Structures are given as C-alpha cells and as structure tokens.
XYZ file of C-alpha atoms in Angstrom:
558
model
C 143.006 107.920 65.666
C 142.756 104.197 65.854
C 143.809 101.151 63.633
C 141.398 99.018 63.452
C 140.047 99.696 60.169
C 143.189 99.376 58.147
C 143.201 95.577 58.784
C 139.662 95.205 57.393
C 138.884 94.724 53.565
C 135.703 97.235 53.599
C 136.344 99.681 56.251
C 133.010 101.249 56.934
C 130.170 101.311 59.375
C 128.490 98.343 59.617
C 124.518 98.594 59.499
C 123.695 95.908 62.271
C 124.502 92.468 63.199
C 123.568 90.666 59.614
C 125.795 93.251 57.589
C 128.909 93.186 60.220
C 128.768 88.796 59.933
C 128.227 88.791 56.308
C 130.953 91.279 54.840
C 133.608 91.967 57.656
C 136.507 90.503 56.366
C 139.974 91.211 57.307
C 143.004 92.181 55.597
C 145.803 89.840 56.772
C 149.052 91.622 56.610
C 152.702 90.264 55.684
C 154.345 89.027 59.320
C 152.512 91.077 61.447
C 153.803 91.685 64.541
C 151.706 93.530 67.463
C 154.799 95.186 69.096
C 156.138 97.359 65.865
C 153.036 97.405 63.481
C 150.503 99.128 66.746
C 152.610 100.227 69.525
C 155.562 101.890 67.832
C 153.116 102.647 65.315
C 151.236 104.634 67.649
C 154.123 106.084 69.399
C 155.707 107.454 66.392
C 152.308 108.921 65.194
C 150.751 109.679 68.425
C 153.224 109.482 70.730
C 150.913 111.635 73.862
C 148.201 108.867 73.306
C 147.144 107.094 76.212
C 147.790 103.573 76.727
C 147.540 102.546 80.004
C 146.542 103.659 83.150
C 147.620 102.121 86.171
C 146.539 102.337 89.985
C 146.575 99.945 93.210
C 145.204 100.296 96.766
C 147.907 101.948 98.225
C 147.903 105.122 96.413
C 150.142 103.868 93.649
C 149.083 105.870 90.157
C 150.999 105.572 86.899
C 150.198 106.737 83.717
C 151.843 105.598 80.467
C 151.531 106.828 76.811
C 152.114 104.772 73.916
C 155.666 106.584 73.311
C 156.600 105.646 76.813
C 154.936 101.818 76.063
C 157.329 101.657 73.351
C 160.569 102.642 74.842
C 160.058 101.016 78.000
C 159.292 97.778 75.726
C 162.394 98.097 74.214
C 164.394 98.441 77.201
C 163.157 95.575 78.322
C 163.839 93.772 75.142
C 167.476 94.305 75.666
C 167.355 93.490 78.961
C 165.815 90.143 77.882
C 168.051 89.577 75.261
C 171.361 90.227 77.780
C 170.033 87.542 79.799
C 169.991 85.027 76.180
C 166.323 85.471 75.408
C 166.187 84.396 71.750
C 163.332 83.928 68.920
C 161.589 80.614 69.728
C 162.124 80.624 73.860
C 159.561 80.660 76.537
C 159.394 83.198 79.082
C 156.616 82.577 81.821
C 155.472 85.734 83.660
C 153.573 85.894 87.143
C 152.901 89.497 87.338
C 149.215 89.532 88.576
C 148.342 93.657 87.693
C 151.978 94.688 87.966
C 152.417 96.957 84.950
C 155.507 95.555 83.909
C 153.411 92.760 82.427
C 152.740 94.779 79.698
C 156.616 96.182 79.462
C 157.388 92.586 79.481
C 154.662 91.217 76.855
C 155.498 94.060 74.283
C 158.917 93.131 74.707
C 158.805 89.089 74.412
C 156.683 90.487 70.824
C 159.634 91.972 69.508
C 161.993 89.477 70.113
C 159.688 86.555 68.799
C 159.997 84.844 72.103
C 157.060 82.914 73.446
C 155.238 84.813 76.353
C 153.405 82.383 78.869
C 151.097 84.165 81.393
C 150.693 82.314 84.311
C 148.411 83.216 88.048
C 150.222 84.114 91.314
C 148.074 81.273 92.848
C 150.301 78.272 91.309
C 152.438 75.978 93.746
C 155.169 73.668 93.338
C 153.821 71.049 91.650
C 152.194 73.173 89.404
C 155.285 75.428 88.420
C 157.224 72.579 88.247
C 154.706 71.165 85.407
C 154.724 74.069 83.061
C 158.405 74.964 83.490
C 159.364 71.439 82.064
C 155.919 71.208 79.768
C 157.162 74.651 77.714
C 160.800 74.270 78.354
C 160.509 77.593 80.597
C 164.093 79.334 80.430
C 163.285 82.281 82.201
C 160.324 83.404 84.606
C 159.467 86.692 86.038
C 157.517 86.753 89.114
C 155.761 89.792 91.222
C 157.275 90.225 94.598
C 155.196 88.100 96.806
C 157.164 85.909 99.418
C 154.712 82.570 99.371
C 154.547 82.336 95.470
C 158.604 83.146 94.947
C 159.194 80.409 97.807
C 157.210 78.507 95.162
C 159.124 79.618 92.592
C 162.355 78.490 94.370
C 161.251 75.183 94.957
C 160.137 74.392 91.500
C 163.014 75.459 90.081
C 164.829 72.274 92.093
C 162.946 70.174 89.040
C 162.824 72.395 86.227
C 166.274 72.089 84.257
C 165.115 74.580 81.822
C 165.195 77.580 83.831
C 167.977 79.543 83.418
C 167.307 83.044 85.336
C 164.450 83.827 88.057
C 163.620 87.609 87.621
C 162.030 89.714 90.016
C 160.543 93.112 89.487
C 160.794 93.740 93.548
C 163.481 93.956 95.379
C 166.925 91.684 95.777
C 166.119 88.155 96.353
C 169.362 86.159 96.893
C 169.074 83.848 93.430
C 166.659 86.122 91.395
C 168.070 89.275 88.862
C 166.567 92.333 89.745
C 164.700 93.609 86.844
C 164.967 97.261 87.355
C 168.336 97.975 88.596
C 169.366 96.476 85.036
C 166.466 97.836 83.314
C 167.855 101.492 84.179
C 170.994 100.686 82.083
C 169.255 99.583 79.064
C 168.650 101.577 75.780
C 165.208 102.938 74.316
C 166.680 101.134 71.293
C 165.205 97.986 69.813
C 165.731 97.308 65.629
C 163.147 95.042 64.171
C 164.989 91.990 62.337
C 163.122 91.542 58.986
C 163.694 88.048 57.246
C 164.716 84.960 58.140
C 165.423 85.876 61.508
C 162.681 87.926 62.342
C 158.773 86.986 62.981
C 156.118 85.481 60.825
C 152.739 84.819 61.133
C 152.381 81.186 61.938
C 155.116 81.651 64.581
C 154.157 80.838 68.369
C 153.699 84.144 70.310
C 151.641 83.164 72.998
C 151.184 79.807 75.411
C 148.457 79.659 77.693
C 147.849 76.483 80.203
C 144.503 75.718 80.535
C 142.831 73.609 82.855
C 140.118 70.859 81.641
C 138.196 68.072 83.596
C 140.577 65.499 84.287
C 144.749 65.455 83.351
C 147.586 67.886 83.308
C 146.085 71.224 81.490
C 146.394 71.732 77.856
C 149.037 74.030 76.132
C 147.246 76.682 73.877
C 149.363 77.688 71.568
C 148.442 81.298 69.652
C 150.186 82.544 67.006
C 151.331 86.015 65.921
C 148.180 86.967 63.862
C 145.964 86.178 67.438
C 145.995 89.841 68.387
C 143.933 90.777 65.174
C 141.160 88.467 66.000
C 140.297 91.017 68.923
C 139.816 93.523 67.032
C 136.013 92.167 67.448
C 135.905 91.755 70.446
C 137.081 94.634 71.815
C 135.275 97.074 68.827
C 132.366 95.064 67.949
C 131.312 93.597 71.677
C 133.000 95.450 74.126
C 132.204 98.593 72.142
C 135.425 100.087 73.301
C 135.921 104.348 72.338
C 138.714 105.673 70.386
C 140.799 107.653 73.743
C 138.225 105.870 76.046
C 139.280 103.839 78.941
C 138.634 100.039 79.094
C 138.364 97.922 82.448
C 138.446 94.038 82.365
C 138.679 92.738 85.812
C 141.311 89.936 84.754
C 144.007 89.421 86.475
C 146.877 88.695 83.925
C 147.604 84.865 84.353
C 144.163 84.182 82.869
C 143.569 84.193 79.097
C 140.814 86.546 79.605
C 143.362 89.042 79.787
C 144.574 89.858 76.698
C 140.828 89.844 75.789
C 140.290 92.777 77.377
C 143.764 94.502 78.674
C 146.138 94.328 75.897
C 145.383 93.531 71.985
C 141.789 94.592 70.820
C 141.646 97.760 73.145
C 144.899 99.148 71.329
C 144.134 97.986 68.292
C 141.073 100.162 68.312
C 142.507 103.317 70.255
C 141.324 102.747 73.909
C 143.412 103.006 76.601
C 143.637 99.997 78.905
C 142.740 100.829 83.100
C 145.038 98.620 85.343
C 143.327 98.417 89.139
C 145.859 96.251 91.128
C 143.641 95.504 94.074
C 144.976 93.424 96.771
C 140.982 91.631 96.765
C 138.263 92.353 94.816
C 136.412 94.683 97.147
C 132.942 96.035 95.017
C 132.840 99.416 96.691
C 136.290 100.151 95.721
C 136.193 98.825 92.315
C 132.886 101.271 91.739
C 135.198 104.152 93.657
C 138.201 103.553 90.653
C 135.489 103.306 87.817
C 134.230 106.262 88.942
C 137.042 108.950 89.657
C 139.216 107.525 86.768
C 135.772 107.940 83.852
C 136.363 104.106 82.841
C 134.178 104.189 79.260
C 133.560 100.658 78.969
C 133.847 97.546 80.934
C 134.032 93.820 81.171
C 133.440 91.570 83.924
C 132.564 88.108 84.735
C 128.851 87.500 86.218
C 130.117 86.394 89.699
C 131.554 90.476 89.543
C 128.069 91.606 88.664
C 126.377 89.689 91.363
C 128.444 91.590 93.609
C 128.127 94.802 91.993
C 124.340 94.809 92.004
C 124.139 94.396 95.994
C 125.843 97.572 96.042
C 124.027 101.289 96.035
C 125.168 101.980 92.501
C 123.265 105.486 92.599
C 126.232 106.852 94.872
C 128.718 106.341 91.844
C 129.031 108.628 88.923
C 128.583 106.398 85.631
C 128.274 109.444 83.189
C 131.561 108.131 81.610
C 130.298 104.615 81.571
C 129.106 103.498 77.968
C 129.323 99.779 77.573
C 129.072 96.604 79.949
C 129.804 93.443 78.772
C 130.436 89.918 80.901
C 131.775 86.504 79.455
C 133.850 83.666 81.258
C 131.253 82.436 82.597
C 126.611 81.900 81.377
C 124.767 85.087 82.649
C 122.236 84.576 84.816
C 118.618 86.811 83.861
C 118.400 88.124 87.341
C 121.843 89.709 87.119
C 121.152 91.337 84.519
C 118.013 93.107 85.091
C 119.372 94.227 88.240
C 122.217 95.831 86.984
C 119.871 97.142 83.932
C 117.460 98.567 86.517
C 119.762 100.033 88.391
C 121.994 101.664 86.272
C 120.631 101.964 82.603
C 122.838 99.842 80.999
C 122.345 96.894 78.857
C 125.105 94.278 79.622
C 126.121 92.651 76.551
C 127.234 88.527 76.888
C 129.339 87.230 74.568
C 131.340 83.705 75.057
C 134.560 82.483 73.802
C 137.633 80.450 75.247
C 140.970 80.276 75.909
C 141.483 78.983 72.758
C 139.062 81.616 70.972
C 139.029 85.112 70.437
C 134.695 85.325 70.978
C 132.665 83.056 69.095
C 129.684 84.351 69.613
C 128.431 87.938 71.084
C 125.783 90.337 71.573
C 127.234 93.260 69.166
C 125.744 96.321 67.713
C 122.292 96.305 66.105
C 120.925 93.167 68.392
C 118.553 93.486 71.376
C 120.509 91.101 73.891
C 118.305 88.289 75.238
C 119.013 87.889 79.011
C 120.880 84.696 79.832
C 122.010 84.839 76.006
C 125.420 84.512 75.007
C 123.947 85.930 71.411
C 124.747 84.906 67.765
C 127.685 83.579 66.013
C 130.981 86.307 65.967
C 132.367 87.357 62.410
C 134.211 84.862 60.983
C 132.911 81.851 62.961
C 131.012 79.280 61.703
C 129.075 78.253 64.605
C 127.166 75.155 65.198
C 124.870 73.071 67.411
C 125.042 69.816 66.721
C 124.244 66.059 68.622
C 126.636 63.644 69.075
C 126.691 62.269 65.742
C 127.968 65.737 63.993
C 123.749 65.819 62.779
C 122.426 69.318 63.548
C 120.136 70.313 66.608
C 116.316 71.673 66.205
C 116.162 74.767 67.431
C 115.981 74.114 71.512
C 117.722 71.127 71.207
C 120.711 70.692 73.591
C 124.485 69.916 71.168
C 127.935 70.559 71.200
C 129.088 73.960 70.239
C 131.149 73.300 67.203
C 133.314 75.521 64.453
C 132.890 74.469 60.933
C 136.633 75.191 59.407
C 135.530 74.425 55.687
C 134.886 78.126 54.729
C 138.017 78.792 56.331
C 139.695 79.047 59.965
C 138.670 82.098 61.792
C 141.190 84.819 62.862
C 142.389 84.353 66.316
C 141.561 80.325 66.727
C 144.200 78.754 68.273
C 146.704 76.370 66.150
C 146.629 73.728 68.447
C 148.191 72.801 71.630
C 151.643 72.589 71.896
C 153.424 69.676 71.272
C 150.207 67.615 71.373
C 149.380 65.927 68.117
C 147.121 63.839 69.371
C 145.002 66.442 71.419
C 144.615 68.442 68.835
C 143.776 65.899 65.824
C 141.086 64.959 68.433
C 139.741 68.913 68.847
C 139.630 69.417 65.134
C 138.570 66.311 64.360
C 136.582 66.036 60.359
C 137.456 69.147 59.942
C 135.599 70.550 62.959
C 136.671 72.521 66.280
C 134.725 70.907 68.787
C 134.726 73.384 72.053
C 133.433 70.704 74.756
C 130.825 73.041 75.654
C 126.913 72.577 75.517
C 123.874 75.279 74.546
C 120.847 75.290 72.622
C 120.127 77.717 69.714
C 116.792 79.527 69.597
C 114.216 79.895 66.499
C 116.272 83.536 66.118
C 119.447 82.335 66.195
C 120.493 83.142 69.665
C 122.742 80.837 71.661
C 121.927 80.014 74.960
C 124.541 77.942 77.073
C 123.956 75.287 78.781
C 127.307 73.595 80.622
C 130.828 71.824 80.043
C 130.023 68.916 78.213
C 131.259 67.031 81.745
C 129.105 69.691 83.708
C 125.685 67.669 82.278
C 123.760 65.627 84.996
C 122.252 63.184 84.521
C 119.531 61.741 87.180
C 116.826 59.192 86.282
C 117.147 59.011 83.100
C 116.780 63.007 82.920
C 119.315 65.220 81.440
C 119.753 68.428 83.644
C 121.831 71.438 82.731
C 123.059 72.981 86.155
C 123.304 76.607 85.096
C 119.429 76.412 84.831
C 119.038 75.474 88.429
C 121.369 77.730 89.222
C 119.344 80.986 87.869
C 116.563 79.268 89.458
C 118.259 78.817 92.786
C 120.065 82.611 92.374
C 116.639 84.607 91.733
C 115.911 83.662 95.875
C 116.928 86.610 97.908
C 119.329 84.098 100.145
C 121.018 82.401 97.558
C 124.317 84.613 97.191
C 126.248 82.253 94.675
C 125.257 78.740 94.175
C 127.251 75.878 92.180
C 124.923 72.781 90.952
C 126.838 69.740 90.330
C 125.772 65.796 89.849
C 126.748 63.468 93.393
C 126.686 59.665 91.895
C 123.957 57.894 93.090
C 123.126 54.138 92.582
C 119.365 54.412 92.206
C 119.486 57.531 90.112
C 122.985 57.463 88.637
C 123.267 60.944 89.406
C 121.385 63.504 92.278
C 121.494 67.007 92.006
C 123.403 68.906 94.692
C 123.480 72.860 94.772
C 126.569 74.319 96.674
C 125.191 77.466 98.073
C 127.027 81.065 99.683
C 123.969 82.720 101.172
C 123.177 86.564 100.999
C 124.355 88.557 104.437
C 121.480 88.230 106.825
C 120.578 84.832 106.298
C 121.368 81.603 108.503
C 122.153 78.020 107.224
C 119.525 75.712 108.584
C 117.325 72.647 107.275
C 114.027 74.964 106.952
C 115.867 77.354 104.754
C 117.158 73.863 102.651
C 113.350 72.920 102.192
C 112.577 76.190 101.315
C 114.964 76.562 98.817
C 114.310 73.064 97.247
C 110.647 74.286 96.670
C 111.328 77.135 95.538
C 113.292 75.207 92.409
C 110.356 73.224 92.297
C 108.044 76.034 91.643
C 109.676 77.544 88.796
C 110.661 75.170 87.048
C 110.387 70.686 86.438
C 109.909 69.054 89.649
C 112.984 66.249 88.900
C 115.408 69.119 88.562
C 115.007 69.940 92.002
C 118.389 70.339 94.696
C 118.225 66.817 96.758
C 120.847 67.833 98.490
C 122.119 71.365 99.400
C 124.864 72.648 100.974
C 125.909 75.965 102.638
C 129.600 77.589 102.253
C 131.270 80.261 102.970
C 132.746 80.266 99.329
C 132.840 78.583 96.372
C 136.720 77.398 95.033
C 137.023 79.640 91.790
C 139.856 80.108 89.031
C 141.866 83.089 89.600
C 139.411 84.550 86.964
C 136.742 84.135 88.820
C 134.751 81.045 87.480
C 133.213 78.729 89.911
C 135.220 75.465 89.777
C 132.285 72.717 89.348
C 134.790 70.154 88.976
C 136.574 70.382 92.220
C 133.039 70.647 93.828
C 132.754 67.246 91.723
C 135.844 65.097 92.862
C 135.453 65.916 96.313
C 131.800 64.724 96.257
C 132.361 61.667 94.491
C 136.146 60.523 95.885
C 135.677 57.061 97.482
C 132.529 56.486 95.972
C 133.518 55.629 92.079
C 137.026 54.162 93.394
C-alpha cells in the first residue's frame, strides 16, 4: 500500500514522459497536514509498515514502523508543547542523522510549529544569525561538545531562545530530551479549525546560502510535502516497501527530498546511515547488507564511488540511482553505468523547489543532462531581457507562474518583501541559475548566474572545464572559478584534488592545461591551476565556488 495516488486527479500509469507532464495533476486536499493525513494514516492502516531504518558506525541499529513513527511523534509533541511550543513558533534542530530528527519533525507537523533544519557545522556567528532572523524559541542539538559550546555562546545574543534541548546526555543549561520524553503520552488530538493547520501556513524554514549577504529564509508551506510526491515516485523511482538512501545529512534542504516526505508518501521506507565521515567502502558495505532499493547522491559521492571495486558489493536489491545538488559530469556517469548496470538519472531543483526538471520514466537520460521540465513546472530559458533562448543558447532558468504556481514552490522568503518581489518578479520565478536547452528539450546546466566567467570578451561556463579537466586520470575533483585580471577581466583558474598516486608539480600543470586545450576551445583553457588537498564544500556536499572566489580576489577588487 502507498498514498500517492489518492492525491492525484487521474490515478493511473503514466505512458512516458509526454503523458506524465501533460495530465498529472494533483488533487489538493482541505488543510493537509503530513503528520495525521500519512503517518497516522499509515499507522492506523498499516501499522507493521516500515518507515525507517536506522544504523551508525558503531554498531548502533534501529528499526521503526510507521505505528512506532506515530507514537513516538506524539510523545514528542507533548513534550514540545510542556516546554510552550505553540502553532506559529520556530524550533531549529541540529540533529545531523540522529533519528530523533524525524520524531522531532513529525512532531513540530502536528503542532503547526515551524521546523528549521539547520547543519552541525554552524558557529557562533552563524547561530546567533538565524536564532534572531526566525525568532528561534527553542533548539535541539545532537550531542557534540564543539557545536553545543556553539550553541552556548550564541545563545548570549539570541533573546528568543527560551530552552536548549539535548537528545544526549545532561548538559548543565540544556533539558534532556529523553528523560522527559519517557513520561510523555502516545497521545496527540489533532485541533481542527481555527486553531489547527491550513495550507498556506509556514511549516518549514530553511536558510540558504547565496553569493554575497546573510542567507535567505525559505519559507515552505504545509502543502510542500505533496510536491515530492514526484520526486521521490517519478525520479527517484522509489518501491512501495523498498528502502530509499539519500546521502543528506539533515541540515541541508536536500533532505526532506529524499529522507522524509516523497519516500512516505509513496510507501518506501527511508535508510538512515549516521556515519561519522563519508567513507565509500562503508557506505557500499550498508547499501549492501541492508538491500537499499533505490538511491540518491550528489556527483562528488559518485566520483568516489566509481574508484571503488563495485563488483565486491551485492547490488541485486539496487533498482534506481539518481544524483542532483550539484551538474553531472559524463565521465561519472559512464563509469558508474559500466560498472554496475545502472543508469543514473539527474534531475535538478533547489532549496526553494521540489525538482524542476528530471530524467523520469520513459526518457533515455542524456549524460551531463539534468533532463526536461518536472510536472507542473513551466520551465524556461530565457536571455536577460525575459526573450527566449535558441536552442543552445546560454539563459536564465526561469518558472512561468501564469498557468499556475507549481506544487511545492516556495512562498517566499520570510519576512523579506523585497527579496521575494525581486525572485518573482512579472510574474516569473527567476532561479539565478544558467543552462542551455537542446533541439529535444533537454536541459543542460551550465553555472550560478555569479559562477559565469568571463575572460576576453569570452563567456566560459566552469562546469564545462571542469568535465574536461575531470575525464584526466589525475584530476580527482577540480573547482573552475574566474581570478580578476586587468588585461582579461577575468582568467580561468581550476582548483584541483588529484587522484592517489599522483604528485603536484609544474609538468603535471602543463599537462593538464593541454589536455583542456585538446578537447575543447583553446581560450577556455586553466591559466592558472592549483593543487589541494580538498575543496571547501556545503555540508551537502557541493563544492563552494564562491569561497574559492573571495579568497582569490580579496585585496585585489578592494
């Protein structure tokens, strides 16, 4: 048994790509609410279904069913509510893997309290921002000294905060979650009416980072969770009792793509690693001794994956690969293809997005493809005068709203008028991101509108010289990123983290720099490369080009 289909007009079996864009249409319910109209729902009618399964590195294993989601939920609810969570506050969770995120999420649901994931990897200065950006008035952390010494000294600054909850053990200053949880009742009555939630209510409040300034406020509403019904049925191709793995770790939107809303929706249950570091042999081990069906993974993951011996892992259970957060390179994917079978399946999408566009069922993905426009979204490419792009032609990515806002599109960022008015300006989402659309209608990405370089009067789209510069056997993970110049406004520089076995040195730079220059334009070319150990990343995984960026050009635009 799964959902899914009850919340779409014509529930059926769609006969490829044109048939699922043209007619799937949902069926938007009355105040919908994730926590009583799919979790209870499941636990009263199939209470023994698995939800979530849970493991970390140190033997740890927990299993939950959706009858055990529900209850615990609820407990936690009341716990919530003891403490004077009410409808309309903002609870900010740091919980990395810890499965009380998803106790904690369910329960924040129910009360119509705002839920703000946030990464373990925050200081200070950072804390101190959101807690008095989204009025924070309570925030549960992990047990992990640095990040609740963090914590502590945040709180200093943030007059909002009423209670610091941990879900370890006593901390002088912080409740302790589960000695009070253990007193609570399985008992949690939904309010109906005035009181209770509707649809355009806030439910979820992601900070995201941009290029420059403080990061944005996403604000989702309670309705978001349906708009993953694609991408978890219709891209990630996720099995009714099958068992999903996203990577994610749960401060990153990304997330509840792929750990939380969509899969239950549609009757998967979600798999929960809590590694310590991504390690690629023991992320292959898990997949393989817990039968994960389907899985999700940014391309940096799959660049590690495919330097491993995947022959010594048993994939029978493995169905479906997809990868999003970041372009897919060509190379990555064949390797993974050749090695294993499986056709990995792009799709792309944003914090502020459920996806926008995907490779689903019926299409032949192009590699390096993020595919064709999702259901619902009326995708664009268009130049900087709103006029539309010839086919190979380098726009904006934009959402036409006229025929109606897709489901799962953010409502704006909170407490921002003027940010948003400026995103949806005419009528139009503009996403800030780049790509070109081929004669077929595929969508092929291209950068951050920021990310362009451009050198001599030449504009140069660095994830092209990247899968240039990543098809060498030495060339690990590479970021390419503009330096400012004042003959050439702009040169190109490639960061690069070079394969084991290889040693940085100025004949490997030359070679390397030719190498660009034999596969593709000469004037896109590295003029300057540089060798790291590592490239600074988002907890998610994507390469930070920005950062790369400032530290290249402080001093030099001052």
């Amino acid at each position: 048994m799964n959902l899914a289909n009850e919340f779409f007009e014509d529930p059926r079996e769609y006969n490829g790509y044109d048939d699922l864009k043209k007619n799937l249409k949902f069926k938007i319910p009355e105040n919908f609410n994730f926590s009583y109209d799919i979790v209870d729902r499941y636990a009263e009618e199939q209470p023994e279904k698995r939800a979530l399964v849970w493991c970390d590195d140190h033997g740890g294993e927990e299993i939950f069913t959706f009858k055990q989601i529900s209850e615990m939920s609820k407990k936690t609810a009341n716990f919530l509510t003891a403490h004077g969570i009410r409808k309309g506050d903002a609870v900010m969770l740091i919980l990395r893997r810890r499965y009380e995120f998803w106790w904690f999420m369910i329960a924040l649901h129910r009360i119509g309290a705002i839920a703000v994931p946030a990464t373990n990897q925050l200081l200070r200065k950072d804390i101190e921002y959101r807690n008095n950006a989204a009025k924070i008035k309570m925030l549960v952390a992990a047990e992990e000294p640095k990040l609740m010494e963090e914590i502590e000294k945040a709180r200093v600054n943030s007059p909002s905060i009423q209670n610091l909850v941990t879900v370890g053990s006593d901390r002088p200053g912080w409740v302790n979650f589960h000695k009070e949880y253990e007193m609570c009742l399985p008992i949690f009555d939904r309010i109906r009416g005035e009181g209770g939630t509707h649809n355009d209510d806030i439910m979820l409040l992601y900070f995201t980072s941009g290029t420059s300034g403080y990061p944005k406020m996403v604000q989702h509403n309670f309705l978001y969770p349906l708009g993953h019904i694609v991408t978890a049925k219709y891209w990630q191709n996720v099995v009714d009792d099958g068992l999903h793995l996203s990577i994610a770790e749960t401060g990153w939107g990304k997330a509840v793509w792929g750990k939380l809303y969509g899969q239950w929706i549609a009757g998967s249950a979600v798999f929960v690693y809590d590694m310590d570091s991504f390690k690629p042999d023991l992320t292959l081990n898990k997949m393989s001794h817990y039968k994960v069906t389907t899985f999700c993974a940014p391309p940096t993951v799959y660049r590690y994956l495919i330097r491993q011996n995947l022959s010594k892992y048993d994939f029978s259970s493995l169905k479906y690969c997809v990868t999003a957060g970041e372009a897919l390179n060509a190379e990555v994917y064949n390797r993974f293809y050749e090695q294993t079978g499986i056709k990995m399946f792009e799709a792309y999408g944003q914090t502020e997005s459920t996806v926008i566009a995907g490779n689903f069922p019926g299409m032949e993905p192009k590699p390096g493809s993020m595919g064709k426009p999702a259901p619902g979204y009326n995708v664009a490419i268009v130049k900087s005068d709103g006029s539309p792009c010839a086919p190979g032609e380098t726009g904006q990515i934009v959402i036409k709203l006229d025929k109606g806002r897709p489901l799962g599109l953010f409502a704006g960022y909170y407490q921002d008028v003027s940010l948003t008015a400026e995103a949806f300006d005419n009528g139009i989402y503009h996403t800030g991101d780049t790509a070109t659309m081929d004669e077929d209608g595929y969508i092929w990405f291209v950068g951050r509108s920021d990310d362009i370089i451009k050198s001599s009067g030449y504009r140069i789209s660095p994830f092209e010289v990247e899968s240039v510069l990543q098809q060498h056997p030495a060339v690990l993970e590479c970021a390419v990123t503009g330096v400012l110049d004042p003959k050439r406004g702009q040169l190109v520089k490639a960061t690069i983290v070079l394969t084991k076995g290889y040693e940085p040195n100025h004949a490997l730079e030359i070679e390397l720099q030719e190498w660009v220059k034999s596969q593709t334009a000469s004037y896109k070319h590295p003029r300057i490369i540089e060798f790291v150990d590592e490239l600074p990343k988002t907890i998610s995984g994507k390469i930070r080009r920005v950062e790369i960026r400032e530290k290249d050009n402080k001093g030099i635009d001052e």
